[in-house]
XYZ file of C-alpha atoms in Angstrom:
720
model
C 13.079 0.964 -85.291
C 10.138 3.089 -86.200
C 6.325 2.764 -86.740
C 5.925 4.760 -89.977
C 6.859 3.829 -93.667
C 7.453 4.946 -97.402
C 5.635 3.165 -100.016
C 7.636 3.968 -103.389
C 6.728 3.151 -106.947
C 3.094 3.813 -106.160
C 0.374 3.529 -109.595
C -0.714 6.716 -110.973
C -4.305 6.788 -110.745
C -4.364 5.077 -106.869
C -7.033 6.641 -104.457
C -6.282 7.520 -100.889
C -9.209 4.670 -99.633
C -7.437 2.313 -101.912
C -4.004 2.823 -100.601
C -5.236 3.022 -96.759
C -6.990 -0.611 -97.228
C -4.387 -2.256 -99.238
C -1.812 -1.960 -95.873
C -4.682 -1.850 -93.096
C -4.362 -5.855 -93.520
C -1.312 -6.001 -91.726
C -2.305 -3.750 -88.480
C -3.763 -0.383 -87.144
C -2.999 2.508 -89.557
C -2.937 6.237 -87.348
C -1.904 7.948 -90.980
C -1.809 7.220 -94.202
C -0.992 10.014 -97.041
C -0.154 10.274 -100.773
C 2.138 13.181 -102.057
C 1.083 15.778 -104.706
C 3.113 18.579 -106.246
C 2.006 21.853 -105.767
C 0.402 21.883 -109.602
C -1.616 18.608 -108.376
C 0.694 16.032 -109.599
C 0.751 12.516 -108.216
C 4.423 11.886 -107.041
C 3.962 8.295 -107.045
C 4.852 7.352 -103.212
C 3.395 7.871 -99.863
C 3.489 6.958 -96.019
C 1.968 4.776 -93.731
C 1.932 5.383 -89.975
C 1.080 2.459 -87.903
C 0.190 2.045 -83.801
C 3.407 0.258 -82.969
C 6.760 -0.799 -84.283
C 5.959 -4.342 -84.599
C 3.071 -3.578 -87.174
C 5.407 -1.439 -89.517
C 8.045 -4.195 -89.593
C 5.491 -6.577 -90.637
C 4.140 -4.532 -93.195
C 7.757 -4.263 -94.675
C 8.414 -7.850 -94.980
C 4.834 -8.401 -96.014
C 4.468 -5.540 -98.568
C 8.236 -4.839 -100.059
C 8.535 -6.158 -103.377
C 4.785 -7.307 -104.313
C 2.773 -5.172 -106.669
C -0.165 -3.137 -106.925
C -1.708 -2.942 -110.320
C 1.542 -3.893 -112.519
C 3.510 -1.432 -110.136
C 6.305 -3.243 -108.131
C 6.133 -1.572 -104.522
C 9.498 -0.482 -102.624
C 8.674 -0.295 -98.792
C 11.033 1.077 -96.335
C 11.312 2.485 -93.114
C 10.782 5.818 -93.233
C 13.517 7.917 -91.533
C 12.843 10.802 -89.032
C 13.222 14.402 -89.193
C 15.933 15.053 -86.644
C 18.074 12.248 -87.719
C 21.651 13.628 -88.440
C 22.841 10.897 -91.147
C 19.605 11.492 -93.392
C 20.160 10.688 -97.176
C 19.768 13.244 -99.467
C 16.300 13.072 -101.204
C 16.159 11.664 -104.623
C 13.183 13.860 -106.186
C 13.784 17.506 -107.252
C 10.147 18.779 -105.880
C 11.884 18.302 -102.395
C 12.752 21.297 -100.422
C 15.869 19.818 -98.733
C 17.097 18.649 -101.682
C 19.829 21.182 -103.474
C 20.667 20.185 -106.657
C 24.238 21.043 -107.592
C 24.928 23.966 -109.988
C 25.818 23.305 -113.683
C 29.064 23.844 -115.182
C 27.700 26.843 -117.391
C 26.733 28.632 -114.809
C 29.964 27.774 -112.388
C 32.151 29.034 -114.931
C 30.390 32.695 -115.542
C 30.059 32.964 -111.745
C 33.864 32.345 -111.677
C 34.591 35.167 -114.627
C 32.218 37.547 -112.703
C 34.042 37.390 -109.932
C 37.777 37.489 -111.759
C 36.833 40.594 -113.032
C 35.484 42.203 -110.148
C 38.989 41.296 -108.414
C 41.007 43.228 -110.956
C 38.520 46.056 -111.370
C 38.851 46.816 -107.411
C 42.416 45.820 -106.897
C 43.554 46.295 -102.998
C 39.902 47.491 -102.368
C 38.283 44.064 -102.392
C 39.951 43.137 -99.328
C 39.062 45.930 -97.452
C 36.242 45.632 -94.847
C 35.167 49.347 -94.545
C 34.564 49.400 -98.435
C 32.970 45.959 -98.608
C 30.613 47.379 -95.157
C 29.776 50.331 -97.690
C 28.767 48.495 -100.793
C 26.418 45.953 -98.845
C 24.836 49.429 -97.481
C 24.466 50.922 -101.050
C 22.457 47.862 -102.178
C 20.413 47.819 -99.039
C 19.531 51.255 -100.135
C 18.547 50.458 -103.475
C 16.554 47.154 -102.942
C 14.627 49.571 -100.375
C 15.543 46.533 -97.401
C 16.759 47.595 -93.972
C 20.202 48.538 -93.818
C 21.095 47.595 -90.429
C 19.062 44.907 -88.728
C 17.879 47.255 -85.716
C 16.901 49.905 -88.289
C 13.689 50.888 -89.183
C 12.402 51.585 -92.932
C 13.299 54.844 -94.199
C 9.389 55.150 -95.562
C 7.772 54.768 -92.129
C 10.633 57.812 -90.663
C 8.875 59.922 -93.618
C 5.642 59.238 -92.867
C 5.756 59.858 -89.378
C 6.219 63.601 -90.090
C 3.048 64.404 -91.090
C 1.641 61.873 -88.594
C 0.707 62.655 -84.355
C 3.577 61.762 -82.173
C 1.576 58.937 -80.188
C 1.104 56.989 -83.319
C 4.385 57.340 -84.568
C 5.825 55.739 -80.911
C 3.453 52.957 -81.173
C 4.147 51.958 -84.721
C 7.989 52.032 -83.882
C 7.245 49.825 -80.835
C 5.631 47.549 -82.958
C 8.291 47.371 -85.669
C 10.483 46.989 -82.856
C 8.700 43.735 -81.651
C 8.513 42.528 -85.109
C 12.336 42.658 -85.983
C 13.066 40.834 -82.122
C 10.539 38.507 -82.822
C 12.479 37.503 -86.017
C 15.869 37.064 -84.120
C 14.335 35.688 -80.928
C 15.121 31.846 -80.111
C 12.689 29.589 -78.645
C 11.927 29.717 -74.737
C 11.706 26.977 -72.692
C 11.749 28.464 -68.968
C 8.630 27.722 -68.408
C 8.751 24.445 -69.231
C 5.955 24.237 -71.573
C 5.916 22.379 -74.710
C 2.891 22.567 -77.329
C 3.041 18.830 -79.347
C 1.121 18.594 -82.215
C 0.249 15.993 -85.063
C -0.728 13.413 -82.495
C -2.240 9.978 -83.569
C -5.968 10.557 -82.564
C -6.080 7.349 -80.583
C -3.277 8.712 -78.768
C -3.931 8.835 -74.872
C -2.803 11.203 -72.127
C -1.162 8.061 -70.077
C 0.893 7.524 -73.193
C 2.136 11.024 -73.651
C 2.724 10.579 -69.737
C 5.070 7.538 -70.550
C 7.118 9.084 -73.602
C 7.783 12.266 -71.896
C 8.395 10.663 -68.239
C 11.607 9.594 -69.262
C 13.183 13.017 -69.309
C 11.753 14.226 -66.021
C 8.963 14.632 -63.621
C 5.736 16.117 -65.003
C 3.885 18.757 -63.742
C 0.702 17.969 -66.331
C -0.438 16.590 -69.302
C -3.104 18.168 -71.293
C -5.016 16.775 -74.325
C -7.770 18.419 -75.374
C -10.529 16.485 -76.787
C -13.942 17.258 -78.989
C -17.110 17.686 -77.291
C -18.780 15.679 -80.318
C -16.640 12.809 -80.884
C -15.007 12.480 -77.325
C -11.255 11.970 -79.270
C -8.391 13.869 -79.152
C -7.657 17.130 -81.323
C -4.577 15.692 -82.099
C -2.486 17.728 -80.105
C -0.994 18.549 -76.575
C 0.604 20.382 -73.840
C 3.126 19.416 -71.657
C 4.434 20.883 -68.458
C 8.046 19.752 -67.478
C 8.793 20.167 -63.656
C 12.377 21.908 -64.790
C 12.730 23.807 -67.979
C 16.049 21.833 -68.922
C 14.517 19.000 -69.041
C 11.783 20.455 -71.689
C 14.867 21.578 -73.796
C 16.095 18.049 -73.818
C 12.621 16.621 -74.839
C 12.405 19.169 -77.218
C 15.692 18.416 -79.168
C 15.305 14.631 -78.573
C 11.798 14.108 -79.948
C 11.026 16.924 -82.390
C 10.862 15.259 -85.924
C 11.198 11.812 -84.622
C 7.847 8.840 -85.202
C 5.328 8.160 -82.592
C 2.590 5.991 -83.101
C 2.903 6.367 -86.857
C 3.188 9.964 -87.090
C 5.806 12.339 -87.290
C 5.847 14.973 -83.630
C 6.229 18.664 -84.029
C 6.692 19.939 -80.673
C 7.193 23.964 -80.246
C 7.729 25.747 -76.950
C 4.560 26.950 -75.619
C 3.627 29.955 -73.967
C 2.607 30.302 -70.172
C -0.888 29.728 -69.479
C -3.048 32.707 -69.822
C -4.343 33.638 -66.645
C -7.491 34.670 -65.753
C -9.098 37.684 -66.540
C -7.878 40.271 -64.747
C -9.359 41.209 -61.489
C -9.844 44.659 -59.834
C -7.612 44.851 -56.469
C -10.405 47.005 -55.045
C -12.982 43.537 -54.993
C -11.261 41.595 -52.798
C -13.797 38.951 -52.452
C -13.327 37.902 -56.522
C -9.896 38.142 -55.605
C -9.850 35.479 -52.982
C -11.881 33.362 -54.628
C -9.485 33.123 -57.830
C -6.552 32.346 -55.154
C -8.665 29.503 -53.929
C -9.097 28.099 -57.252
C -5.906 27.913 -57.885
C -5.071 26.124 -55.093
C -7.765 23.385 -55.742
C -5.838 21.620 -57.675
C -3.272 20.506 -54.813
C -3.600 17.066 -53.504
C -4.992 17.423 -49.717
C -5.572 14.486 -47.868
C -9.043 15.512 -46.382
C -10.661 13.468 -44.145
C -13.446 12.051 -46.533
C -16.243 11.301 -43.832
C -16.247 14.594 -41.810
C -19.280 16.089 -40.988
C -19.797 19.715 -39.305
C -21.627 19.468 -35.961
C -24.800 21.797 -37.433
C -25.283 19.109 -40.073
C -25.409 16.226 -37.852
C -27.770 18.068 -35.630
C -29.981 18.870 -38.428
C -30.153 15.189 -39.649
C -30.886 14.109 -36.264
C -33.577 16.043 -35.961
C -34.875 15.143 -39.072
C -34.571 11.371 -38.299
C -35.835 10.841 -34.971
C -38.588 13.728 -35.343
C -37.495 16.210 -32.800
C -36.622 19.836 -32.679
C -33.086 21.072 -33.145
C -33.021 22.957 -29.842
C -33.771 19.263 -27.959
C -30.471 18.210 -29.044
C -28.591 20.935 -27.579
C -31.002 21.048 -24.614
C -28.431 19.888 -21.371
C -31.766 18.930 -19.412
C -33.411 17.158 -22.255
C -32.525 13.317 -20.711
C -34.611 12.538 -18.120
C -34.094 15.634 -16.107
C -30.282 14.426 -15.892
C -27.360 16.752 -17.426
C -26.767 15.343 -20.593
C -23.872 16.577 -22.936
C -24.628 18.042 -26.031
C -20.843 17.216 -27.413
C -21.445 13.396 -26.616
C -24.795 13.507 -28.268
C -23.614 14.892 -31.491
C -20.732 12.592 -31.634
C -22.639 9.598 -30.977
C -24.988 10.776 -33.740
C -22.253 11.304 -36.244
C -20.912 7.910 -35.497
C -23.935 6.407 -36.393
C -24.608 8.559 -39.511
C -20.537 8.178 -40.173
C -21.496 4.436 -40.508
C -24.648 4.680 -42.416
C -22.644 6.017 -44.802
C -19.779 3.577 -45.118
C -22.526 0.727 -45.541
C -23.878 2.960 -48.356
C -20.643 3.247 -49.871
C -19.577 -0.263 -49.717
C -22.719 -1.485 -51.240
C -21.699 0.991 -54.191
C -18.670 -0.602 -54.469
C -16.409 2.106 -52.783
C -12.811 1.361 -51.444
C -13.146 3.182 -48.447
C -9.212 2.144 -47.318
C -8.293 3.803 -50.336
C -9.000 6.960 -48.496
C -6.866 6.263 -45.557
C -3.577 5.963 -47.683
C -1.171 8.808 -49.249
C -1.962 6.656 -52.759
C -2.404 8.245 -56.019
C -4.541 10.833 -57.014
C -7.312 9.668 -60.005
C -7.631 12.147 -62.732
C -10.999 11.193 -63.720
C -12.910 10.878 -60.373
C -13.757 13.798 -57.996
C -14.982 14.099 -54.297
C -17.454 16.660 -53.740
C -17.944 18.090 -50.103
C -19.427 20.695 -48.202
C -22.932 19.375 -49.237
C -25.594 20.721 -47.372
C -27.496 18.077 -45.527
C -31.093 18.371 -47.518
C -29.372 17.900 -51.032
C -30.688 15.513 -53.172
C -28.928 13.847 -56.270
C -31.181 15.882 -58.731
C -30.776 18.806 -57.503
C -26.683 18.536 -57.647
C -26.888 17.328 -61.271
C -29.393 20.161 -62.561
C -26.655 22.510 -60.607
C -23.805 20.861 -62.472
C -25.671 20.788 -65.745
C -26.235 24.822 -65.274
C -22.565 24.852 -65.300
C -22.320 22.824 -68.863
C -19.802 20.144 -67.250
C -22.412 17.297 -67.090
C -21.726 15.929 -70.569
C -18.892 12.997 -69.377
C -20.335 12.012 -66.173
C -20.110 8.282 -66.434
C -20.979 7.470 -62.461
C -22.563 9.481 -59.666
C -22.432 8.210 -56.140
C -24.308 10.147 -53.378
C -25.258 8.968 -49.910
C -29.111 9.552 -48.958
C -27.761 12.274 -46.671
C -26.633 14.132 -48.866
C -23.315 15.498 -47.772
C -20.654 14.369 -50.212
C -20.535 12.360 -53.818
C -18.516 11.081 -55.719
C -18.309 12.119 -59.847
C -16.579 9.682 -62.185
C -15.702 11.001 -65.794
C -15.096 9.137 -68.624
C -12.310 11.802 -70.162
C -9.628 13.746 -67.948
C -10.200 16.613 -70.215
C -13.791 16.585 -68.995
C -12.862 16.415 -65.511
C -10.308 19.157 -65.388
C -12.937 21.318 -66.856
C -15.664 20.173 -64.345
C -12.993 20.285 -61.700
C -12.084 24.054 -62.533
C -15.956 25.442 -62.824
C -17.330 23.521 -59.598
C -14.224 24.447 -57.256
C -15.520 26.611 -54.698
C -18.515 27.341 -56.436
C -21.777 28.538 -54.250
C -24.085 25.942 -54.030
C -27.102 26.744 -51.749
C -25.167 29.396 -49.731
C -22.052 27.080 -49.344
C -18.896 26.938 -51.218
C -18.218 23.266 -52.848
C -14.845 21.338 -51.695
C -13.382 19.129 -54.586
C -11.230 16.980 -54.074
C -9.119 14.378 -56.826
C -10.049 10.511 -55.439
C -7.408 7.903 -54.989
C -6.456 5.482 -58.160
C -8.923 2.725 -58.350
C -11.320 3.779 -55.781
C -14.038 1.569 -57.576
C -14.391 -1.944 -57.080
C -15.585 -3.264 -59.980
C -18.406 -1.484 -62.347
C -19.412 0.633 -59.387
C -23.131 0.578 -60.429
C -25.623 0.474 -57.584
C -26.717 -2.726 -56.503
C -30.490 -3.664 -55.519
C -32.031 -4.201 -51.860
C -31.730 -8.081 -51.886
C -28.024 -7.768 -53.226
C -27.212 -5.278 -50.747
C -28.134 -7.579 -48.094
C -26.435 -10.387 -49.213
C -23.235 -8.380 -50.096
C -22.973 -7.078 -46.226
C -23.460 -10.684 -45.184
C -20.422 -11.574 -47.903
C -18.581 -8.765 -45.927
C -18.898 -9.818 -42.404
C -18.089 -13.284 -42.919
C -15.315 -12.273 -44.862
C -14.142 -10.349 -42.223
C -14.922 -12.834 -39.867
C -12.592 -15.429 -41.845
C -9.678 -12.816 -42.149
C -9.730 -12.293 -38.027
C -9.531 -15.964 -38.013
C -6.903 -16.419 -40.292
C -4.478 -13.398 -38.874
C -4.700 -15.053 -35.440
C -3.459 -18.649 -36.812
C -0.695 -16.461 -39.019
C 0.365 -14.614 -35.607
C 0.414 -17.887 -33.786
C 2.502 -19.274 -36.781
C 4.776 -16.674 -38.174
C 6.748 -16.150 -34.504
C 10.231 -15.072 -35.961
C 13.150 -14.908 -33.676
C 15.310 -11.752 -33.253
C 18.922 -12.094 -35.635
C 16.839 -14.140 -38.064
C 17.089 -11.612 -40.993
C 20.062 -11.815 -44.030
C 21.100 -9.067 -46.287
C 21.438 -10.813 -49.679
C 23.033 -8.530 -52.715
C 24.565 -8.929 -56.008
C 21.211 -10.338 -57.152
C 20.333 -10.718 -60.631
C 17.685 -7.773 -61.631
C 15.581 -10.709 -63.745
C 15.141 -12.469 -60.061
C 11.991 -12.736 -58.450
C 10.980 -12.867 -54.946
C 9.434 -16.916 -55.404
C 13.206 -17.975 -56.933
C 14.854 -16.335 -53.619
C 12.276 -17.856 -51.400
C 13.226 -21.456 -53.225
C 16.796 -21.039 -52.625
C 16.684 -20.242 -48.928
C 14.029 -22.789 -48.194
C 15.949 -25.658 -48.591
C 17.462 -24.987 -44.931
C 14.513 -23.952 -43.301
C 11.226 -21.710 -43.270
C 11.709 -18.344 -44.687
C 10.199 -15.546 -46.104
C 12.102 -13.161 -49.190
C 11.670 -9.777 -50.122
C 13.750 -8.096 -53.077
C 13.729 -4.161 -52.783
C 12.055 -2.735 -55.841
C 12.230 1.039 -57.052
C 9.288 3.098 -59.698
C 11.237 4.280 -62.810
C 10.309 7.413 -64.950
C 7.826 5.206 -66.761
C 6.218 3.735 -63.670
C 7.399 0.109 -63.798
C 8.809 -1.112 -60.843
C 12.137 -2.206 -60.950
C 14.413 -4.268 -59.071
C 17.534 -2.688 -57.065
C 19.710 -5.908 -56.845
C 19.575 -6.430 -53.124
C 16.840 -8.255 -51.223
C 16.199 -9.924 -47.567
C 15.568 -13.423 -46.123
C 13.539 -13.997 -42.847
C 14.192 -17.070 -41.160
C 11.996 -18.578 -38.408
C 15.348 -19.182 -36.312
C 18.262 -17.537 -36.037
C 20.298 -21.048 -35.866
C 18.954 -21.300 -39.588
C 20.160 -18.137 -40.408
C 23.810 -18.723 -39.160
C 23.340 -22.259 -41.499
C 22.201 -20.267 -44.479
C 25.664 -17.845 -44.411
C 27.754 -21.128 -44.045
C 26.273 -23.277 -46.995
C 24.891 -20.732 -49.100
C 27.525 -17.815 -49.304
C 28.785 -17.341 -52.751
C 26.398 -19.916 -54.556
C 24.864 -18.767 -57.871
C 21.368 -17.631 -58.816
C 20.678 -16.756 -61.923
C 24.266 -16.176 -63.107
C 24.864 -13.890 -60.621
C 27.265 -15.008 -56.899
C 25.639 -13.901 -54.184
C 26.858 -12.109 -50.866
C 25.040 -12.874 -47.912
C 25.482 -11.400 -44.093
C 23.255 -10.449 -41.054
C 20.699 -7.588 -41.632
C 21.280 -4.520 -39.253
C 17.723 -2.905 -40.214
C 15.369 -5.460 -39.426
C 14.633 -3.758 -36.127
C 13.504 -0.434 -37.333
C 11.729 -2.439 -40.706
C 9.841 -4.963 -37.605
C 9.452 -1.902 -35.705
C 7.179 0.356 -38.264
C 5.424 -2.899 -39.193
C 4.394 -3.471 -35.432
C 3.486 -0.056 -35.254
C 0.999 -0.308 -38.275
C -0.300 -3.664 -36.767
C -0.575 -2.326 -33.576
C -3.557 0.243 -34.359
C -6.539 -2.564 -35.690
C -4.698 -5.682 -34.345
C -7.333 -6.206 -30.725
C -4.614 -7.169 -28.120
C -7.622 -6.863 -25.098
C -10.394 -5.260 -23.985
C -8.312 -1.666 -22.985
C -8.561 1.253 -25.665
C -6.399 3.818 -26.023
C -7.656 7.570 -27.021
C -5.801 9.884 -28.063
C -6.292 14.007 -28.645
C -9.462 14.100 -26.456
C -10.216 17.966 -25.932
C -9.016 19.348 -22.853
C -12.219 20.404 -21.647
C -13.702 17.255 -21.755
C -14.161 15.588 -18.777
C -13.966 11.656 -17.784
C -17.884 11.938 -17.319
C -18.258 12.630 -20.940
C -15.919 9.945 -21.996
C -17.564 7.801 -19.931
C -21.174 8.455 -21.614
C -19.681 8.753 -24.737
C -18.281 4.747 -24.425
C -20.965 3.014 -22.651
C -23.083 3.419 -25.586
C -21.259 0.071 -26.658
C -20.938 -1.811 -23.300
C -20.413 -2.124 -20.129
C -17.179 -0.311 -18.514
C -14.436 -1.225 -16.084
C -13.494 2.399 -16.164
C -12.116 5.471 -17.521
C -8.812 6.474 -16.910
C -7.640 10.334 -17.961
C -3.825 10.634 -16.889
C -3.577 14.062 -15.257
C -0.851 17.244 -15.113
C 0.671 18.701 -11.931
C -1.832 21.351 -12.345
C -4.649 19.015 -12.157
C -5.769 19.026 -16.134
C -5.351 15.931 -18.004
C -3.008 15.384 -20.667
C -4.884 14.436 -23.668
C -5.187 11.013 -24.064
C -6.945 8.348 -21.802
C -7.611 4.718 -21.664
C -11.403 2.745 -21.635
C -11.532 -0.816 -20.118
C -14.436 -2.292 -21.061
C -15.992 -5.562 -19.239
C -15.743 -7.727 -22.533
C -13.260 -8.263 -25.512
C -16.866 -7.879 -27.834
C -18.121 -4.403 -26.291
C -14.692 -3.099 -26.545
C -14.299 -4.087 -30.549
C -17.637 -2.836 -31.173
C -16.831 0.619 -29.754
C -13.192 0.694 -31.900
C -14.907 -0.430 -34.971
C -17.821 2.218 -34.930
C -15.787 5.339 -33.102
C -12.458 4.891 -35.014
C -13.503 6.166 -38.380
C -14.496 9.503 -38.116
C -15.876 10.773 -34.751
C -15.396 14.453 -32.951
C -15.808 15.254 -29.701
C -15.753 19.484 -28.835
C -14.366 19.590 -32.399
C -11.731 17.624 -32.099
C -11.559 13.520 -33.862
C -10.795 10.867 -31.555
C -7.760 8.778 -32.587
C -8.308 4.860 -31.654
C -5.537 2.636 -30.671
C -5.459 -0.980 -29.250
C -3.667 -0.572 -25.522
C -0.891 -3.382 -24.307
C -2.656 -5.548 -21.997
C -1.705 -5.205 -18.570
C 0.955 -8.145 -17.339
C -0.573 -9.851 -14.630
C 1.597 -12.121 -12.199
C 1.451 -14.829 -10.209
C 1.833 -14.557 -6.196
C 4.502 -17.080 -6.044
C 6.375 -15.062 -8.533
C 5.947 -11.676 -6.499
C 6.801 -13.548 -3.372
C 9.914 -14.767 -4.899
C 11.092 -11.294 -5.999
C 10.831 -9.592 -2.531
C 12.564 -12.543 -0.678
C 15.561 -11.689 -3.245
C 15.140 -7.917 -2.364
C 15.142 -8.872 1.374
C 18.032 -11.326 1.106
C 19.796 -8.455 -0.941
C 19.338 -5.553 1.718
C 22.251 -5.231 4.803
C 20.600 -5.727 8.054
C 22.317 -3.603 10.971
C 22.895 -6.163 13.937
C 23.627 -5.257 17.085
C 27.449 -5.803 19.182
C 26.158 -8.372 21.579
C 24.644 -10.669 19.113
C 28.132 -10.506 17.063
C 30.279 -11.263 20.088
C 27.367 -14.255 21.202
C 28.234 -15.614 17.588
C 32.067 -15.454 17.426
C 31.798 -17.080 21.252
C 30.018 -19.837 20.104
C 32.207 -20.532 17.183
C 35.209 -20.669 19.871
C 33.752 -23.079 21.949
C 32.816 -25.468 18.890
C 36.363 -25.216 17.732
C 37.889 -26.575 21.469
C 35.315 -29.306 21.543
C 36.524 -30.379 18.102
C 40.189 -30.291 19.148
C 39.698 -32.443 22.542
C 37.818 -35.299 20.532
C 40.588 -35.826 17.913
C 42.812 -35.949 20.843
C-alpha cells in the first residue's frame, strides 16, 4: 500500500488549483502534479500524494469512476519506481516506454545483416577483425577508441602547450573518465534523501531508517524565514552495509505522498584546514568535535572561585575574609568547610529556582536519552546577567529560534530551548567552547523531557504556593512509602518465572490470573525495537507475598491458557540479583536511622573538619573515620546525629553537589546498629561457657567415682 495515486482521463483545461482543491477534501495533500509534454501539451493525467496510506485508499474509493467536467476519472494506486513487476507505461511520451520496431524496419535490418555476412564470409566470426572494425568506426566518429584513452585532439594541442598544463589537462580528463564508470560509494554510510514532504519531520525519518540499523545523525535543513524543511535531508548510518540496504529498499518508493530519491552523500566536509603551527586553534577545533558526545556532567557544579565571589557579594565581605583561617572569632576555621557550606546554600537556591521554572532535576541524575532541542550552557562567570548572555548569543546569529531561556540569579548555568532541531544544532556548534568573558562555554545536551509543562517563569505568589505543594507532596510520599514498606514484606523463594506468554498479553491480565491464589505483583520483560517501540519478550515474573502461594500457583496454574498460550511456570533463579539491585538503589534515598555514611572524603580532610561541616545542621553524637594501619583514614566515615530530623536535613542539603577540597561528597544512609537485650547476651554467654571443656583435678574425679560406688552398694542392700 502507498500514499500516492495517479488520476487518469482528466479534462484538458483543468488548472493546478482546481486539481488540488478537488482532492483536498479527503485528506492532507503533500504533492499534486499535472503532467505535460516537452512542447507544453497536457497529457490528461496527474499525481496526488497524501500524508498517510489510509487517506490515499479513501481517495481511491471516493473519486474512482467519478466525473470532472464530463470526464470520467480513473483513480489508481501509483506504482513505486523500484518495483520489479511494474507494468509498461501506456503513453508514447514515457522514457521507459520502448515501442517494438515496425515490420518494415525489421525486414531492412535483416537484409543488411545477410548481405554483410555474405561479403565477410569467415571473417565475420573473427574476434580480432570485429575489434578492428570497431576501432575504425571510433576514429571516424572522433570517439575514444578505448575507454581509458584520451582524445587525439588533446594530444595534438598538448605539443605546443607547456608540460605542466598538459599534465593537469590529462589528469582532469582521467578523473572525468573515472567518475563516469565509478559506482556509488557507501563506505561513509551517509545518504542524501530528497523530494521529501515539506511537513516531514526528523522524527519521521528516524523511524523510517531506524529499521535498518542504528543511526548516527539525521540532519534535515530548514528555511530560516519560513522555518519549514527544504525538502531534503542527510542520513548517517553507523554501519555502511545498512546504508546500502536502505538505499536498495527505499530508493524510488512512496513516502508521505512523494517519491523518495536517495543518493550516496559525500562525507562531511571538515572545517577549514588549520596550520599545524597554530596549536591553539587546532586544539579548539578538536574540542568542538568532541563537544557532541553525551557526557553526564555534574549539572550543579560550581568552582571554588565562583563560590567565594558569590559569598562575598551576598554577605558584603571581602573575599580574603572567606579564605582567612583566623576570621571566626579568633578560633581556627577551615576555609574548605566555609566554601563547602557556601556551595551547599547556593546549590539549594539554584534547585529551588529551577523547580519554580518547571525543570525536572531528577532527569539529570539518570542516564536518559538526550534531547535535540534543549542545551545546558555551563561554566558561566558568577556575575553574568541574562541580557549579557542573550546579547552574546545574538552576536553569533543563533538566537532566532530560542523558545525558552531559564537562568538562575547567580548566573552560573542556564537552559536554552529552541523551536527546531536544526537551529539547536547550529547554536551548539557555534557556542561550544566559545570564549565568553575570558572563559570558555561548556555545552551539554539536556535529557529528554527536562521541562514539566510549558516551562514559563511563575510569579512570586505562585512560587510560594508551588513550594508549599512540593513540601506537602514530599511528606505524603514519605508516609506512603512507609506504609508500602510495612505492607509489601515479601518472603524469599516466592517469585515465579512464567514463559510462553502471548506477545499481546499485558501485565494486568497476568496479575489477574495469579491474584486468584494470593496477593502478587506481575511484570513482563520488554525490549525497545529499532522503531523505538516497546515489545514484549514472551516471558515475565510473578512475585507473591508468601512462598506457599507460589507453590500453590505452580500446582494449580501449570499449563493453563492465557490469551491462547499454555503457560510454563517454575521458580525464578534471578530473584536474588534483582532484589539486591533494587535494595541498593533504594538504600541511598531511604532513611533508616540517624547515621549517615559519607564516601569520597579527601585524604587531607580531618575528622574535625567533617564535624564542622555537619554540625551546621544539628547536634552530633560522634564522627568516626575508619583508619588504616599507618594511621590515615580510608576515605569514608560515619556521622551520627542526635535526632533523625537533623540527619534528614543534612542529607537533603549535602547530597546534591557539595565539594570538600575539590572532591564531591557522596552520602548514603548507614545500616542501623543492632541493639540486643541483656537477657539475650546472658544466654549467649551461658551457651559459650557450657560448651568450654573445663580441666578438673585428679582428686576431684576420684572423689566423684567413690561417691557413685557407695550409692550403688546402698541400693543393693535395700533390695535384699
